[in-house]
Coordinates of N, CA and C in Angstrom, one line a residue:
M1 N -13.2 -5.4 -20.5 CA -12.4 -5.5 -21.5 C -11.6 -4.0 -21.1
T2 N -12.1 -3.1 -21.0 CA -11.0 -1.9 -20.8 C -9.7 -2.1 -19.9
W3 N -9.8 -2.7 -18.9 CA -8.8 -3.1 -17.8 C -7.6 -3.7 -18.8
L4 N -8.2 -4.2 -19.7 CA -7.0 -4.9 -20.1 C -5.7 -3.8 -21.5
F5 N -6.7 -3.0 -21.9 CA -6.1 -2.1 -22.8 C -5.7 -0.9 -21.5
L6 N -6.0 -0.9 -20.2 CA -5.2 -0.1 -19.4 C -4.3 -0.6 -19.0
T7 N -4.5 -2.2 -19.1 CA -3.2 -2.6 -18.2 C -1.8 -2.6 -19.5
L8 N -2.4 -2.7 -20.9 CA -1.2 -2.9 -21.7 C -0.3 -1.4 -21.7
G9 N -1.3 -0.5 -21.8 CA -1.0 0.9 -21.7 C 0.0 1.1 -20.8
S10 N -0.4 0.7 -19.6 CA 0.4 0.7 -18.6 C 2.3 0.2 -18.8
A11 N 1.5 -1.1 -18.8 CA 2.8 -1.5 -19.1 C 4.2 -1.1 -20.3
V12 N 3.3 -0.7 -21.4 CA 4.1 0.1 -22.4 C 4.8 1.7 -22.2
L13 N 3.8 2.3 -21.2 CA 4.3 3.1 -20.6 C 5.3 3.3 -20.0
L14 N 5.3 2.4 -18.5 CA 6.4 2.0 -17.8 C 7.8 1.1 -18.6
G15 N 7.6 0.7 -19.6 CA 9.0 0.0 -20.0 C 9.3 1.5 -21.1
F16 N 8.9 2.3 -21.5 CA 9.1 3.6 -22.4 C 10.0 4.5 -21.1
Y17 N 9.3 4.8 -19.7 CA 9.7 5.4 -18.7 C 11.4 4.7 -18.8
D18 N 11.5 3.1 -18.3 CA 12.5 2.3 -17.9 C 13.5 2.4 -18.8
C19 N 13.3 2.5 -20.1 CA 14.4 2.8 -21.2 C 15.0 4.1 -21.2
L20 N 13.6 5.1 -21.3 CA 14.1 6.5 -20.9 C 15.1 6.9 -19.6
K21 N 14.5 6.4 -18.5 CA 15.7 6.5 -17.3 C 17.3 5.9 -17.6
K22 N 17.3 4.6 -18.1 CA 18.6 4.2 -18.3 C 19.5 5.0 -19.5
L23 N 18.6 6.0 -20.4 CA 19.5 6.6 -21.0 C 20.1 7.9 -20.8
S24 N 18.8 8.2 -20.0 CA 19.4 9.5 -19.3 C 20.6 9.4 -18.4
L25 N 20.5 8.1 -17.5 CA 21.7 8.1 -16.8 C 23.2 7.5 -17.5
R26 N 22.9 7.5 -18.7 CA 24.4 7.1 -19.5 C 25.3 8.3 -19.5
D27 N 26.6 7.9 -18.6 CA 27.6 9.0 -18.8 C 26.9 10.4 -17.9
N28 N 26.4 9.8 -16.8 CA 25.1 11.1 -15.7 C 25.7 10.5 -14.7
A29 N 25.5 11.4 -13.7 CA 25.8 11.0 -12.0 C 24.2 10.8 -11.7
V30 N 23.9 9.9 -10.9 CA 22.4 10.0 -11.1 C 21.3 11.0 -10.0
M31 N 21.8 11.8 -9.1 CA 21.4 12.4 -8.5 C 21.1 14.0 -8.8
P32 N 22.3 14.5 -10.1 CA 21.4 15.4 -10.8 C 20.1 15.2 -11.4
V33 N 20.3 13.8 -12.2 CA 19.3 13.4 -13.3 C 17.9 13.1 -12.1
L34 N 17.6 12.7 -11.3 CA 16.7 12.4 -10.3 C 16.3 13.8 -10.2
F35 N 17.2 14.9 -10.0 CA 16.6 16.2 -9.3 C 16.1 16.8 -10.6
I36 N 16.5 16.9 -11.6 CA 15.9 17.3 -12.6 C 14.7 16.5 -13.1
S37 N 14.2 15.2 -13.0 CA 13.6 14.3 -13.2 C 12.3 15.2 -12.0
I38 N 13.1 15.2 -10.9 CA 11.5 15.7 -10.1 C 11.4 17.2 -10.4
G39 N 12.0 17.9 -10.8 CA 11.7 19.9 -11.3 C 10.5 19.3 -12.3
A40 N 11.1 18.6 -13.1 CA 10.3 18.7 -14.3 C 8.8 18.2 -13.4
G41 N 9.0 17.5 -12.8 CA 7.5 17.2 -12.0 C 6.7 18.1 -11.6
A42 N 7.3 18.8 -10.9 CA 6.9 19.7 -10.0 C 6.6 21.1 -11.0
V43 N 7.1 21.2 -12.0 CA 6.8 22.2 -13.1 C 5.8 22.0 -13.7
V44 N 5.2 20.8 -13.8 CA 3.8 20.5 -14.7 C 3.0 20.8 -13.8
W45 N 3.1 19.8 -12.3 CA 2.0 20.1 -11.4 C 1.8 21.2 -10.3
L46 N 2.9 21.6 -10.3 CA 2.8 22.8 -9.1 C 1.7 24.4 -9.9
P47 N 1.9 24.4 -11.0 CA 0.6 25.5 -11.4 C -0.9 24.9 -11.0
F48 N -1.4 23.6 -11.1 CA -2.1 23.2 -10.9 C -2.8 23.0 -9.3
M49 N -1.5 22.8 -8.8 CA -1.8 22.7 -7.4 C -2.0 24.5 -6.8
L50 N -1.3 25.4 -7.2 CA -1.8 26.5 -7.2 C -3.3 27.4 -7.3
W51 N -3.2 26.6 -8.4 CA -4.4 27.3 -9.3 C -5.7 26.7 -8.3
S52 N -5.9 25.1 -7.9 CA -6.7 24.7 -6.9 C -6.8 24.9 -5.4
A53 N -5.9 25.8 -5.2 CA -5.4 26.4 -3.6 C -6.6 27.3 -4.2
V54 N -6.5 28.5 -5.1 CA -6.7 29.9 -4.8 C -8.0 30.5 -5.9
A55 N -8.4 29.6 -6.8 CA -9.4 30.0 -7.2 C -10.3 28.4 -8.0
P56 N -10.3 27.3 -7.1 CA -10.6 26.2 -8.1 C -11.9 26.3 -9.2
E57 N -12.7 27.4 -8.8 CA -13.7 27.6 -9.5 C -13.8 27.9 -10.8
T58 N -12.4 28.5 -11.3 CA -12.0 28.5 -12.6 C -11.1 27.6 -13.6
L59 N -11.1 26.4 -12.5 CA -10.5 25.6 -13.5 C -11.4 25.1 -14.8
P60 N -10.8 25.2 -15.5 CA -11.5 24.6 -17.5 C -12.5 23.1 -17.1
H61 N -11.9 22.7 -16.3 CA -11.8 21.4 -16.2 C -11.9 20.5 -14.5
K62 N -12.6 19.9 -14.0 CA -12.8 19.0 -12.8 C -11.3 18.2 -12.7
F63 N -10.8 17.6 -14.1 CA -9.8 16.3 -14.1 C -8.6 17.2 -13.5
L64 N -8.2 18.5 -13.5 CA -7.6 19.5 -13.4 C -7.1 19.7 -11.9
F65 N -8.3 19.7 -10.7 CA -8.3 20.0 -9.8 C -7.4 19.1 -9.0
V66 N -6.4 19.8 -7.8 CA -5.7 18.9 -7.1 C -6.0 19.0 -6.0
T67 N -6.5 17.8 -5.3 CA -7.0 18.0 -4.0 C -6.0 17.9 -3.1
G68 N -6.3 17.8 -1.7 CA -4.9 18.1 -0.3 C -5.1 16.8 0.0
I69 N -4.2 16.3 0.9 CA -3.5 15.3 1.2 C -3.5 15.4 3.0
S70 N -3.6 14.5 3.6 CA -3.7 14.1 4.9 C -1.7 13.8 5.1
G71 N -1.8 14.4 6.3 CA -0.3 13.6 7.1 C 0.1 12.1 6.8
R72 N -1.1 11.6 6.5 CA -0.9 9.8 6.9 C -0.3 9.8 4.8
E73 N -1.1 10.4 4.4 CA -0.9 10.4 2.8 C 0.8 11.1 2.7
H74 N 1.1 12.0 3.2 CA 2.3 12.5 3.1 C 3.2 11.7 3.3
L75 N 2.9 11.2 4.3 CA 4.1 9.9 5.1 C 4.1 8.7 3.9
L76 N 3.2 8.4 3.4 CA 3.1 7.3 1.9 C 4.1 7.5 1.0
L77 N 3.6 9.1 0.6 CA 4.2 9.3 -0.5 C 6.1 9.9 0.0
L78 N 6.2 9.7 0.9 CA 7.6 10.1 1.6 C 8.5 8.7 1.3
V79 N 7.7 7.7 1.8 CA 7.9 6.0 1.7 C 8.3 5.9 0.4
K80 N 7.1 6.4 -0.6 CA 7.3 6.1 -2.1 C 8.1 6.7 -2.8
S81 N 8.7 7.6 -2.0 CA 9.9 8.4 -2.6 C 11.0 7.9 -2.1
V82 N 11.4 7.6 -1.3 CA 13.0 6.5 -0.5 C 12.7 5.5 -1.7
I83 N 11.7 4.7 -1.6 CA 11.8 3.4 -2.4 C 12.0 3.7 -3.9
V84 N 11.8 4.7 -4.5 CA 12.2 5.5 -5.9 C 13.4 5.6 -6.1
G85 N 13.5 6.5 -5.1 CA 15.2 7.2 -5.2 C 15.8 6.0 -4.9
G86 N 15.8 5.0 -4.0 CA 16.6 3.7 -3.9 C 16.6 2.9 -5.0
S87 N 15.7 3.0 -6.1 CA 15.8 2.1 -6.9 C 16.4 3.0 -7.9
W88 N 16.4 3.9 -8.0 CA 17.1 5.1 -9.0 C 19.1 4.9 -8.7
V89 N 19.3 5.2 -7.5 CA 20.6 5.1 -7.2 C 21.3 3.5 -7.2
F90 N 20.2 2.5 -6.8 CA 20.9 1.1 -7.1 C 20.8 0.4 -8.3
G91 N 20.0 1.0 -8.9 CA 19.2 -0.3 -10.2 C 19.9 0.5 -11.2

């Protein structure tokens, strides 16, 4: 039953994200909005990435720990980024 609530929550959040994306692109160029979106995500995650690399034992909760990824996983993220970027530019 938990998966049902997670699925519904995911659908609601994705719909909210899509509406906000369309709203942010109204009368704006795609690339600057995409850059700001990527920058906002980096501002959120970069401190935890650095904290996990420098002093992981001082993190207040293990949920905040950011694990390293392999070269293959970096490649998969690159492919995903190209797909998402394409959806922003052509969508």
